[in-house]
PDB file of C-alpha atoms and ligand atoms in Angstrom:
ATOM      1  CA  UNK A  23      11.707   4.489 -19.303  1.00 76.00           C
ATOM      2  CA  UNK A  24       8.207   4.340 -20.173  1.00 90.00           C
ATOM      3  CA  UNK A  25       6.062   6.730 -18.984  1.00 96.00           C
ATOM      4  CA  UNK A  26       2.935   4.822 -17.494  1.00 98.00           C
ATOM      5  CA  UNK A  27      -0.599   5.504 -15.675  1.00 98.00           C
ATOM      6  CA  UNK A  28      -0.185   4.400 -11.488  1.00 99.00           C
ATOM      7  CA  UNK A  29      -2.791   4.432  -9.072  1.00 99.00           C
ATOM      8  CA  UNK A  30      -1.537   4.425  -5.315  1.00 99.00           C
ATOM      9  CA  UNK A  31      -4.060   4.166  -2.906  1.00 99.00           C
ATOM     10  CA  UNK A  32      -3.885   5.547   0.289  1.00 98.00           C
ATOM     11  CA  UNK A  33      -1.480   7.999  -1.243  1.00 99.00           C
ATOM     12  CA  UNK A  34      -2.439  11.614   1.072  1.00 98.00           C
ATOM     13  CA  UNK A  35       0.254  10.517   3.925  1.00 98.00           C
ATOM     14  CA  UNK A  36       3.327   8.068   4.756  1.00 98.00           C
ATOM     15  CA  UNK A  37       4.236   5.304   2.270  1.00 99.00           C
ATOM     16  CA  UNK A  38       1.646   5.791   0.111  1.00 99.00           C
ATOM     17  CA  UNK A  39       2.592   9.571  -0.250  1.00 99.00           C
ATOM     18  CA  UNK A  40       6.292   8.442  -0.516  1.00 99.00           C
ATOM     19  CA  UNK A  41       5.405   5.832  -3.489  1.00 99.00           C
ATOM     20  CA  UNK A  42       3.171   8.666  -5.196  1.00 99.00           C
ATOM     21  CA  UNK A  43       6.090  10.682  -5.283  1.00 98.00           C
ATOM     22  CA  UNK A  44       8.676   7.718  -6.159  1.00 98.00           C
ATOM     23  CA  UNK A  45       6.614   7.187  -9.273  1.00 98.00           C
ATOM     24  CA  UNK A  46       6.200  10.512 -10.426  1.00 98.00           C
ATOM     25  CA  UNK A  47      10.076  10.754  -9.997  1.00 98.00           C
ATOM     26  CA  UNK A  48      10.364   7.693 -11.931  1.00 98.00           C
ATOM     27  CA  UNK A  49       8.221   9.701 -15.326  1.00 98.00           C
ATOM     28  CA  UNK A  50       4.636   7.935 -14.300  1.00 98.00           C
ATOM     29  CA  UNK A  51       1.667  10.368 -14.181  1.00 98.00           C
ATOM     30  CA  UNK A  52       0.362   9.506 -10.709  1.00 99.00           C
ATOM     31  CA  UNK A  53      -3.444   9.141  -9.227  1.00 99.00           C
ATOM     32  CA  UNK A  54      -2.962  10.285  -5.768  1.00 99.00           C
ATOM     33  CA  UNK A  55      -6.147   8.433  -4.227  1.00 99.00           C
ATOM     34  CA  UNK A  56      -7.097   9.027  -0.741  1.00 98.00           C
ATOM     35  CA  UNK A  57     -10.444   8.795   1.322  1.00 98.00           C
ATOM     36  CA  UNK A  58     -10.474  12.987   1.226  1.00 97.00           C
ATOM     37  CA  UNK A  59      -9.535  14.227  -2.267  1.00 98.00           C
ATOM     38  CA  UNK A  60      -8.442  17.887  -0.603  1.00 98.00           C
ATOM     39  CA  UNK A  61      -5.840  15.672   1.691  1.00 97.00           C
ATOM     40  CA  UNK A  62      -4.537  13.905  -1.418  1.00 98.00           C
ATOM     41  CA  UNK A  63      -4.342  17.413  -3.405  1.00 98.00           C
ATOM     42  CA  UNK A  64      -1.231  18.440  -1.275  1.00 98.00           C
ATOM     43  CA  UNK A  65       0.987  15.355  -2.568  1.00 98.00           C
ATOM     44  CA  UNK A  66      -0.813  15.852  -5.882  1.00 98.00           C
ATOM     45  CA  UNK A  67       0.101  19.267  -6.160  1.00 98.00           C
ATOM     46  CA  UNK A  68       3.840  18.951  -5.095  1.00 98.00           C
ATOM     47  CA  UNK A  69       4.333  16.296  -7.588  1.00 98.00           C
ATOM     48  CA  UNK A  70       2.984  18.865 -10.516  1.00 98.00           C
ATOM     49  CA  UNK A  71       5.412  21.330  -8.958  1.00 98.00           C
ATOM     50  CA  UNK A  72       8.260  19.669  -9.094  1.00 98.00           C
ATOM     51  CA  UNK A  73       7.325  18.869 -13.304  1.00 98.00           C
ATOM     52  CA  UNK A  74       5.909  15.545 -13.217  1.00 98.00           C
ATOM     53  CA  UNK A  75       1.997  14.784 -13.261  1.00 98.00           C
ATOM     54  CA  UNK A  76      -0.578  13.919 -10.614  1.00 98.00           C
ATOM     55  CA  UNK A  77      -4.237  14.169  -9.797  1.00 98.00           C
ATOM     56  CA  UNK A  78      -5.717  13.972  -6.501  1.00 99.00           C
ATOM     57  CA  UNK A  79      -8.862  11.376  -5.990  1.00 99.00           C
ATOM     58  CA  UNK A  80     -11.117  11.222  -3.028  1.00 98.00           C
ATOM     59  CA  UNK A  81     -12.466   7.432  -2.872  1.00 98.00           C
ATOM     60  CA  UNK A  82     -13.005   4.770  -0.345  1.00 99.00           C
ATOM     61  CA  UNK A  83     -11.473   1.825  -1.703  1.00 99.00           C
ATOM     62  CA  UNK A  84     -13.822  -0.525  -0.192  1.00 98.00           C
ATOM     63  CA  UNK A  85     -16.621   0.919  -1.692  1.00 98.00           C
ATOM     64  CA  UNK A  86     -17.104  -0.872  -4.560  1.00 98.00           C
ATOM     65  CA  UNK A  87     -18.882   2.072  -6.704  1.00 98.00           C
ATOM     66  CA  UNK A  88     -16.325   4.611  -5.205  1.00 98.00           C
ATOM     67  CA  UNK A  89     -13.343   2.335  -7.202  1.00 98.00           C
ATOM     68  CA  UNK A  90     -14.637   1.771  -9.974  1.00 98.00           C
ATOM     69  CA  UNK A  91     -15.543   5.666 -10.066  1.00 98.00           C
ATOM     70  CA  UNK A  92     -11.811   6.016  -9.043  1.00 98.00           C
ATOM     71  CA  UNK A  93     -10.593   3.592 -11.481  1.00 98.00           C
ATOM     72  CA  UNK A  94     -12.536   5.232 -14.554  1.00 98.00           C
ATOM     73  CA  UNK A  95     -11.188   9.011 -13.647  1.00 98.00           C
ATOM     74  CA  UNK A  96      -7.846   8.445 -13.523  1.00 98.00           C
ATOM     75  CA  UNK A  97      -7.750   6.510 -16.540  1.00 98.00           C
ATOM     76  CA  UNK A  98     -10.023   9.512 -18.269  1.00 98.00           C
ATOM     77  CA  UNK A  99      -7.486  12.080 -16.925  1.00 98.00           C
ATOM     78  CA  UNK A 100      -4.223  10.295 -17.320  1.00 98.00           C
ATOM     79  CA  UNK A 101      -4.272   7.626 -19.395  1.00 98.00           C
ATOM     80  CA  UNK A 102      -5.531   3.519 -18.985  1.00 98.00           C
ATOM     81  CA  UNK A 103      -3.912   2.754 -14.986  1.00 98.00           C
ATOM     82  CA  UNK A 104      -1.087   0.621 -15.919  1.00 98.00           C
ATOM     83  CA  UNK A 105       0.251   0.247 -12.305  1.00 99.00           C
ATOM     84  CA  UNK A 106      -1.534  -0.063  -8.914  1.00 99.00           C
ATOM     85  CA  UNK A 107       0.222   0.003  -5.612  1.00 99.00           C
ATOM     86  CA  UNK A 108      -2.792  -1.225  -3.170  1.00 99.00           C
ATOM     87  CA  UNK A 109      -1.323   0.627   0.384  1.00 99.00           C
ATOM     88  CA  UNK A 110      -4.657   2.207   2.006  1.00 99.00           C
ATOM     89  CA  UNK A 111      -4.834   1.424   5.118  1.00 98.00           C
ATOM     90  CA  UNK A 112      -6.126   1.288   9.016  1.00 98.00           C
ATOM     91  CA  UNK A 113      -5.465  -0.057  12.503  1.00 98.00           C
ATOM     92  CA  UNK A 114      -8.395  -1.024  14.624  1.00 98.00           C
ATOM     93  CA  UNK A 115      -5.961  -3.199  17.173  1.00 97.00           C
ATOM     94  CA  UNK A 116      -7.550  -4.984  19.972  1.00 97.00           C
ATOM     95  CA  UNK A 117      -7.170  -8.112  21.818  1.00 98.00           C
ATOM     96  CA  UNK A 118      -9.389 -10.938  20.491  1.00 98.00           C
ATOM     97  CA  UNK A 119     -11.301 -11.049  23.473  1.00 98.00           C
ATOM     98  CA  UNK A 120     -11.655  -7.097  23.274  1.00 98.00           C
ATOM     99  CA  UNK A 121     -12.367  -6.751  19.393  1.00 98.00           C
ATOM    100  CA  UNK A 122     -15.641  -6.078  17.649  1.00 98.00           C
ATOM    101  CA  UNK A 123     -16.955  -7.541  14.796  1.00 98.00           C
ATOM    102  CA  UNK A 124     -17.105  -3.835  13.477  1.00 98.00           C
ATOM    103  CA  UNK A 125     -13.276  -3.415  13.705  1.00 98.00           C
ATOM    104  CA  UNK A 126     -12.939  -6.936  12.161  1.00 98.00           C
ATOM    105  CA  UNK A 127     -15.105  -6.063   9.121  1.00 98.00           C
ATOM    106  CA  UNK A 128     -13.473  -2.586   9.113  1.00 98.00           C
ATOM    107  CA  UNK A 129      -9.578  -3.942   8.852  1.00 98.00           C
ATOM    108  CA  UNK A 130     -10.762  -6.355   6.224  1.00 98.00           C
ATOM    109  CA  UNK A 131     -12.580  -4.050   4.345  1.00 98.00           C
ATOM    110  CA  UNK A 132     -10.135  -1.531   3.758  1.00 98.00           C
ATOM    111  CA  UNK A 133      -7.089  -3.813   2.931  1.00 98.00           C
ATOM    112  CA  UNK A 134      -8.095  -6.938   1.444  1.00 98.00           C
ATOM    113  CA  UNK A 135     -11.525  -6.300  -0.178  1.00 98.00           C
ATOM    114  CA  UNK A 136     -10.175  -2.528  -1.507  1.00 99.00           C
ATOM    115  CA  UNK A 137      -7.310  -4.222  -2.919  1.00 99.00           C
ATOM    116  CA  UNK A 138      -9.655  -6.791  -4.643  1.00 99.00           C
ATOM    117  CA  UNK A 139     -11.880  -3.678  -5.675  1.00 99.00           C
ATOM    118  CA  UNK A 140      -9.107  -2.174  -7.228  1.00 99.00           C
ATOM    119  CA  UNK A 141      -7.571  -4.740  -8.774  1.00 99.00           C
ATOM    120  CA  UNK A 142     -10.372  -5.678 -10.437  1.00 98.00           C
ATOM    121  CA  UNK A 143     -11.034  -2.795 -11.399  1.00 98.00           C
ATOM    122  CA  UNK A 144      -7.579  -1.861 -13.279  1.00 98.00           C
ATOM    123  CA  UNK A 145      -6.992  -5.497 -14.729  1.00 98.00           C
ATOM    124  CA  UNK A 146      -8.940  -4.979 -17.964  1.00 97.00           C
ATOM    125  CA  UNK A 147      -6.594  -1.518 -18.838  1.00 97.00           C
ATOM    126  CA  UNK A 148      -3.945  -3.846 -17.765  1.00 98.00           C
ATOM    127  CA  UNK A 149      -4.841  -6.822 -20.166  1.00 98.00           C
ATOM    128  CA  UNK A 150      -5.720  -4.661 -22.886  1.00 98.00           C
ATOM    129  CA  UNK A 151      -2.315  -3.324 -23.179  1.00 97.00           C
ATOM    130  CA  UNK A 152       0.037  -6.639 -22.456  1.00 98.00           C
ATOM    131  CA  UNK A 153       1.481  -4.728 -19.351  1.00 98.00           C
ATOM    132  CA  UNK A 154       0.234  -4.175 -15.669  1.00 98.00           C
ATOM    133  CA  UNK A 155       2.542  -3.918 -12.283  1.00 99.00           C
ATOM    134  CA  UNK A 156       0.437  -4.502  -8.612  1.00 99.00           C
ATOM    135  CA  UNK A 157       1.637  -3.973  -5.839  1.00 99.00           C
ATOM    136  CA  UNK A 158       0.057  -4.556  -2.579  1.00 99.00           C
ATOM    137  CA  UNK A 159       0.944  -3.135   0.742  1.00 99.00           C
ATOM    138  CA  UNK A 160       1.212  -6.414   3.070  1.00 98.00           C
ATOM    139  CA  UNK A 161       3.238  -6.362   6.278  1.00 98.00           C
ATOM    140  CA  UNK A 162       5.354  -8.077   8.822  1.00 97.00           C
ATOM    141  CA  UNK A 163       1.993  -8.504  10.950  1.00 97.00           C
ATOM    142  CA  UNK A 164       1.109 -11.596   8.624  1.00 98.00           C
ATOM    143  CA  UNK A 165       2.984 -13.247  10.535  1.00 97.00           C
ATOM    144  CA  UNK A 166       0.952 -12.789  13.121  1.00 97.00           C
ATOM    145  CA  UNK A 167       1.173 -10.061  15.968  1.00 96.00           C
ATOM    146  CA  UNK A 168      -0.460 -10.102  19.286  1.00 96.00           C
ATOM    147  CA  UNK A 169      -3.275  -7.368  19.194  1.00 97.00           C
ATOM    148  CA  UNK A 170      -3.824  -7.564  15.196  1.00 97.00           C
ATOM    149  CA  UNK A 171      -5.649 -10.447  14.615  1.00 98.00           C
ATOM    150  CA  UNK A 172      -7.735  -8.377  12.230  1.00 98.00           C
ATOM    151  CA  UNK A 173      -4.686  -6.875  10.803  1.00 98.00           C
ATOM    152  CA  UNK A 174      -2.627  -9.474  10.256  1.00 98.00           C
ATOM    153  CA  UNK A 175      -5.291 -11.307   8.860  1.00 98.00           C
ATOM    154  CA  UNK A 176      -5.622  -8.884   6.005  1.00 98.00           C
ATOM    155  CA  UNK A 177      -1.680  -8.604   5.746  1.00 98.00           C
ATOM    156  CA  UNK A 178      -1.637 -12.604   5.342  1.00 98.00           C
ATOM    157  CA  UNK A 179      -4.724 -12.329   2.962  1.00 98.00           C
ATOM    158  CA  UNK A 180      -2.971 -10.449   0.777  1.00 98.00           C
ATOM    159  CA  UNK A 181      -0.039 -12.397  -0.006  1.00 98.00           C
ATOM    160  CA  UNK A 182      -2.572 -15.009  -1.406  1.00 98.00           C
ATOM    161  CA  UNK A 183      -4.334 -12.448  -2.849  1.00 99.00           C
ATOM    162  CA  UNK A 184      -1.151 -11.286  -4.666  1.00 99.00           C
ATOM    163  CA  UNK A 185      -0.251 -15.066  -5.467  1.00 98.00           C
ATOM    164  CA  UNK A 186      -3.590 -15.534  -7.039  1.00 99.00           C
ATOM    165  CA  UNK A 187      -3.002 -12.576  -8.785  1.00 99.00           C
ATOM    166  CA  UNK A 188       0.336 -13.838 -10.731  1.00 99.00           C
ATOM    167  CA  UNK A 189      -0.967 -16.567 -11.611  1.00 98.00           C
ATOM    168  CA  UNK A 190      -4.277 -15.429 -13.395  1.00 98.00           C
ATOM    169  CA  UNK A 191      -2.486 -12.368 -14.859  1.00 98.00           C
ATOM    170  CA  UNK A 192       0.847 -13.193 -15.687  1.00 98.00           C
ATOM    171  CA  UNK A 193      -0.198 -14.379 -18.909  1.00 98.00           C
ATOM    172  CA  UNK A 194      -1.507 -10.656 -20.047  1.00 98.00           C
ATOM    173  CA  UNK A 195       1.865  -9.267 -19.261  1.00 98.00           C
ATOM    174  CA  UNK A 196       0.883  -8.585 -15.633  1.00 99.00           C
ATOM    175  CA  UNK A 197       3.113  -9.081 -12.443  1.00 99.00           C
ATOM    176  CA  UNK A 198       1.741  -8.951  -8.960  1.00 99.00           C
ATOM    177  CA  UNK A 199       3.859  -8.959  -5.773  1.00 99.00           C
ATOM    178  CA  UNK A 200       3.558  -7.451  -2.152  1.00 98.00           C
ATOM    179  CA  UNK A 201       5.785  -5.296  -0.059  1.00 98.00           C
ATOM    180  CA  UNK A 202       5.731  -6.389   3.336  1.00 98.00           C
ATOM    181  CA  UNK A 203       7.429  -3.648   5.662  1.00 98.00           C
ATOM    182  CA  UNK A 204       8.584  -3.482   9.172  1.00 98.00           C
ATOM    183  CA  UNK A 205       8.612  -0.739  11.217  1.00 97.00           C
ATOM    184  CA  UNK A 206       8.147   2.149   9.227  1.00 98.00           C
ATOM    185  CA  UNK A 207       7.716   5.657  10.998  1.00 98.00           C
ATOM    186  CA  UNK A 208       4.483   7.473   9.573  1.00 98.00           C
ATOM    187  CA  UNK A 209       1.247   8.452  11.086  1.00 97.00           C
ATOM    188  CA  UNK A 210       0.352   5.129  11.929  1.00 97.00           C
ATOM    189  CA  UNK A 211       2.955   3.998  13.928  1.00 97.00           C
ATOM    190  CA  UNK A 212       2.526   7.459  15.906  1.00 97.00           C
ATOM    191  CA  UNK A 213      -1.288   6.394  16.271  1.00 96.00           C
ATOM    192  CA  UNK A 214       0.264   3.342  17.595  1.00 95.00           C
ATOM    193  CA  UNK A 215       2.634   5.006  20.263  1.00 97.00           C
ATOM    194  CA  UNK A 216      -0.464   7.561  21.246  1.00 96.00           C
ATOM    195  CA  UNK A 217      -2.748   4.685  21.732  1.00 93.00           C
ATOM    196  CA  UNK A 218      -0.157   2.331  24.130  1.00 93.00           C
ATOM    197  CA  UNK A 219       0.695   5.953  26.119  1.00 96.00           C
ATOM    198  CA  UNK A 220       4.162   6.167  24.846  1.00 97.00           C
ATOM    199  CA  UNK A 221       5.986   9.219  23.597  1.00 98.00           C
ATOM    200  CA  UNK A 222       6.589   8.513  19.898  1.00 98.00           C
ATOM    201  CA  UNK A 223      10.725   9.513  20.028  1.00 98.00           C
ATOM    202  CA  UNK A 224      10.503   6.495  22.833  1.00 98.00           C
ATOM    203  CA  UNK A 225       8.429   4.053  21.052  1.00 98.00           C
ATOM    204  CA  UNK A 226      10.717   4.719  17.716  1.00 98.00           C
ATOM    205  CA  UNK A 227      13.750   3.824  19.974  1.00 98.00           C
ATOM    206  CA  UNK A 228      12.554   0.843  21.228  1.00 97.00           C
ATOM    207  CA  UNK A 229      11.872  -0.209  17.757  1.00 97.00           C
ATOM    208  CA  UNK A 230      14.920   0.841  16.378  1.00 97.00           C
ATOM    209  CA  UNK A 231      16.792  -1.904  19.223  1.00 97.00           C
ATOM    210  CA  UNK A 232      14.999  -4.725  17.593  1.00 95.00           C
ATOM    211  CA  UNK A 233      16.191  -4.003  14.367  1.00 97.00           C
ATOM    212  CA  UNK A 234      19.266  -5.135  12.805  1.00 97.00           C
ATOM    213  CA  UNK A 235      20.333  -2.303  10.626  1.00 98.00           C
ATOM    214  CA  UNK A 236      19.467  -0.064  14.013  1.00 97.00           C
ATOM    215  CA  UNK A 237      17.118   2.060  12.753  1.00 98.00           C
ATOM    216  CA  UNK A 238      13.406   2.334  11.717  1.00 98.00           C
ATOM    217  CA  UNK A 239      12.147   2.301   8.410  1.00 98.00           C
ATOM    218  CA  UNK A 240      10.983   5.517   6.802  1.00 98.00           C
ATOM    219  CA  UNK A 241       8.472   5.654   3.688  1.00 98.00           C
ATOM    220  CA  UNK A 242      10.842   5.982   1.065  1.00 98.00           C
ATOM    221  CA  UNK A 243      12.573   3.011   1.864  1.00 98.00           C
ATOM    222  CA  UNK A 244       8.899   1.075   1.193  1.00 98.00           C
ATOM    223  CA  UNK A 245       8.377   3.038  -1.831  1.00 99.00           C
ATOM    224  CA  UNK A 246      12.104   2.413  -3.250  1.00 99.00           C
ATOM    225  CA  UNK A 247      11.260  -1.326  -3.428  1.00 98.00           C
ATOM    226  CA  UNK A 248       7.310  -0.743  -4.665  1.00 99.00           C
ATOM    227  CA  UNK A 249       9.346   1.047  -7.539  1.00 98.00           C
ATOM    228  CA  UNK A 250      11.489  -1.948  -8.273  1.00 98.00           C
ATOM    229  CA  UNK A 251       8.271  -4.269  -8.747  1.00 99.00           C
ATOM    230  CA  UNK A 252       6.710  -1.495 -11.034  1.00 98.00           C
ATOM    231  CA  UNK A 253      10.136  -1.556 -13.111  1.00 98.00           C
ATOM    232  CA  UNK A 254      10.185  -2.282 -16.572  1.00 97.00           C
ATOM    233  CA  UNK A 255      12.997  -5.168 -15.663  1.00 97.00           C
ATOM    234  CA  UNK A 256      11.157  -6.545 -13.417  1.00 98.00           C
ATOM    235  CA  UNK A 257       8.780  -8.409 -15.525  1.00 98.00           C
ATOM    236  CA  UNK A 258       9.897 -11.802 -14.702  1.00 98.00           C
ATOM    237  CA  UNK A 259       9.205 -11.133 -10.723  1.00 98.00           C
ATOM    238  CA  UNK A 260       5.792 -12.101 -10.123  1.00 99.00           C
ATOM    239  CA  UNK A 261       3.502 -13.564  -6.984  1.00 98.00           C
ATOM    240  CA  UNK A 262       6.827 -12.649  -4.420  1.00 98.00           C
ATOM    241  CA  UNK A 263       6.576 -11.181  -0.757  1.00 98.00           C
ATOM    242  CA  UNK A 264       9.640  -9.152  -0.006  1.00 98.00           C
ATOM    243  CA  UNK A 265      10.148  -8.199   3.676  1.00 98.00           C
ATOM    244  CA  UNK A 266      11.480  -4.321   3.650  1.00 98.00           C
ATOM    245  CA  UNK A 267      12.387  -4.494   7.806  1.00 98.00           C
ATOM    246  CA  UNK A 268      15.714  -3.716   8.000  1.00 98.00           C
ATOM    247  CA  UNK A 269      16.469  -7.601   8.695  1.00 97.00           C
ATOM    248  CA  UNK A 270      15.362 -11.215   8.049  1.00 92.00           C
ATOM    249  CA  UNK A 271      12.300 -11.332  10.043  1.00 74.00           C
ATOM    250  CA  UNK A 272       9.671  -9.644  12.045  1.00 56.00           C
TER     251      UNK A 272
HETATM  252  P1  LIG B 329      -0.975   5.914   7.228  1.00 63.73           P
HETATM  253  O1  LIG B 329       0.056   6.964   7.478  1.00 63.73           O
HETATM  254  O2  LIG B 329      -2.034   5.697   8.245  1.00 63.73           O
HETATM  255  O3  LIG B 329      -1.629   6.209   5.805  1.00 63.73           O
HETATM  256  C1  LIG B 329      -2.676   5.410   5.330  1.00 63.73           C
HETATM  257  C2  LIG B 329      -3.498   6.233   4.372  1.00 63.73           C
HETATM  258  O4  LIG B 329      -4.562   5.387   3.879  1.00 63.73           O
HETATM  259  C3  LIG B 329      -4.161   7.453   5.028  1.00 63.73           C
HETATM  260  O5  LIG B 329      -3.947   8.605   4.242  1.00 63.73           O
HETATM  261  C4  LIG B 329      -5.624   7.046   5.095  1.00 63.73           C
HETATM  262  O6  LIG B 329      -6.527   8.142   4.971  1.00 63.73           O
HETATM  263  C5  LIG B 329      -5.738   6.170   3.862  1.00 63.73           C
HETATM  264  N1  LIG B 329      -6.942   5.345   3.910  1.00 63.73           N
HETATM  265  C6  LIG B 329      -7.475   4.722   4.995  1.00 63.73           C
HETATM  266  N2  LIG B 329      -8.601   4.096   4.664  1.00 63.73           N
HETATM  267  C7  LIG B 329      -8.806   4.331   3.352  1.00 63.73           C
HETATM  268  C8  LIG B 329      -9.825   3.943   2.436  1.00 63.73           C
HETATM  269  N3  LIG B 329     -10.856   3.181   2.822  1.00 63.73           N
HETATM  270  N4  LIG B 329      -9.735   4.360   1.156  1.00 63.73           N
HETATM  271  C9  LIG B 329      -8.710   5.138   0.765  1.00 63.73           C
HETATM  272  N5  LIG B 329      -7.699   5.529   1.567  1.00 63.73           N
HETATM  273  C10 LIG B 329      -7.757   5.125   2.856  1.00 63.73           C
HETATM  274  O7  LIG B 329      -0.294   4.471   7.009  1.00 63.73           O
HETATM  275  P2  LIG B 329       1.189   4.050   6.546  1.00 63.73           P
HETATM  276  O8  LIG B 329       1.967   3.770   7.756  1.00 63.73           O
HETATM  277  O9  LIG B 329       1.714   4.953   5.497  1.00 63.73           O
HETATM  278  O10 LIG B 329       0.843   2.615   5.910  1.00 63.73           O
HETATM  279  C11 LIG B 329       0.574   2.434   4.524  1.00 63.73           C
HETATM  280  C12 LIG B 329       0.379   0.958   4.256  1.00 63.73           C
HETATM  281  O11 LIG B 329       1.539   0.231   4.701  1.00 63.73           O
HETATM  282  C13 LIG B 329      -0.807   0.346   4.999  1.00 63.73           C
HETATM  283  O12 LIG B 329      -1.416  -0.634   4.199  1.00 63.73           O
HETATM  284  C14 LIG B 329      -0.159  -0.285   6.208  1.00 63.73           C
HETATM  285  O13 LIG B 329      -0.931  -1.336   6.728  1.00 63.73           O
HETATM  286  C15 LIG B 329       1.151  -0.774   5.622  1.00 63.73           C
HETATM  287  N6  LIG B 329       2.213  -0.973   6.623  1.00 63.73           N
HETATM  288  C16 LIG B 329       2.651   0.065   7.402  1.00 63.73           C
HETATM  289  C17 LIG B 329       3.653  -0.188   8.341  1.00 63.73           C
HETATM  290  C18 LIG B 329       4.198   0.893   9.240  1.00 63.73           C
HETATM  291  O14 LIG B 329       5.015   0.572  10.133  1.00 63.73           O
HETATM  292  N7  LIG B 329       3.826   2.143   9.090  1.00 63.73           N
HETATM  293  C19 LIG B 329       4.184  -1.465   8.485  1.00 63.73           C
HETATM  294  C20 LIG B 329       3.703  -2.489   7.677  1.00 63.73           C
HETATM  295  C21 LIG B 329       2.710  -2.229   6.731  1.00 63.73           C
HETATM  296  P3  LIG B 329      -7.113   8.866   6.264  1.00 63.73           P
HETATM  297  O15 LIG B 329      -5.976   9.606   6.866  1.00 63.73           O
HETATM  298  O16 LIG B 329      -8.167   9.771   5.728  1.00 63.73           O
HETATM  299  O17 LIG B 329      -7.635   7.784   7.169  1.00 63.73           O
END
């Protein structure tokens, strides 16, 4: 397979760390990006230890100067970013009565405008060359979930955003789609499970009784399907929302 530049945001911990690594498996040289370079140097370095190639980046991607910086450095240290799996995120989960504008502007920042900085940022490597994969991390929340109204606003926002995407790239070579997991057991469930008092081997089986195929999601199974939209034989998949929740819905 070709051997192309990704960027995966949000990449120090959990799916994002899983799709770093999936990548680098898969003979791309990886940007590990994460708010705290030092936290994305441990994934960074494992990947480089195992033989493939990675570089840790410290950016916020809803700072606008931060990815662009981002954007520039990994193409000046691996090559024009050819793939970009948009997956930072945060929870700021409140009841609409209960949440601040703050935590709003904070959800929405972080997912939908970062992934707008960053796409934006990659698509002129990405037109230049006739090729480009984007992937962005939506979720089962766009469907709405009581407690996320911030959340699953973003999560909805960025199917259109991904839609929006296909269409205005497709004809540079470019697919865009969006990985919308379930349940998936990283650091931000456990957040989840501290934050509603409940011990997280509990809270994991509860969740595992709602699904289907009985069990919770882990981070490779997001980043096994993020690697399938970043294929080279997926090119003629483009503006779709796949639900990775171990069933049909949420
Ligand atoms: P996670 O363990 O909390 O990891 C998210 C990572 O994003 C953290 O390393 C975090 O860094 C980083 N990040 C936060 N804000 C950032 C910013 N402004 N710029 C750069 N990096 C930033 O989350 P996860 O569970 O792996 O989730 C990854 C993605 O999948 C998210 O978009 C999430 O919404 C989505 N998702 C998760 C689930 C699930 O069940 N886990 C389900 C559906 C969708 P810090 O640690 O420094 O904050």
């Amino acid at each position: 397979m070709t051997s192309r530049t990704a960027i995966v945001t949000g990449a120090a911990r959990g799916i994002g760390a899983a799709t770093a690594r999936r990548l680098a498996a898969d003979g791309h040289a990886v940007a590990v990006l994460d708010l705290a370079e030092d936290q994305a140097a441990g994934v960074a370095d494992d990947i480089n230890a195992k033989g493939g190639k990675a570089i840790a980046i410290g950016a916020d991607v809803a700072d606008e100067a931060a990815a662009t910086a981002a954007v520039a450095r990994a193409a000046a240290e691996l090559g024009p970013p050819q793939i970009l799996v948009n997956n930072a995120g945060i929870l700021r989960d409140n009841l609409l009565f209960k949440m601040s504008a703050a935590d709003w502007d904070a959800v929405l920042g972080v997912h939908l405008r970062g992934a707008f900085l960053m796409a934006r940022a990659v698509q002129s490597s990405m037109v230049e060359s006739g090729w480009g994969r984007i992937v962005n991390l939506s979720s089962t929340s766009a469907l709405g979930n009581r407690g996320q109204a911030n959340y699953a606003a973003a999560k909805a926002g960025m199917q259109g955003l991904t839609k929006t995407l296909a269409i205005e790239l497709g004809k540079f070579g470019i697919t865009a789609n969006a990985v919308a997991p379930g349940f998936i057991e990283t650091e931000m469930t456990k957040a989840t499970a501290e934050r509603v008092g409940v011990p997280f081997a509990d809270f994991l089986a509860h969740a595992a009784k709602e699904v289907p195929v009985g069990r919770v999601g882990r981070p490779e199974d997001i980043a096994a399907a993020v690697a399938f939209f970043c294929s080279e034989e997926a090119g003629y998949v483009s503006g779709q929302v796949l639900y990775v929740a171990g069933g049909p819905k949420a």
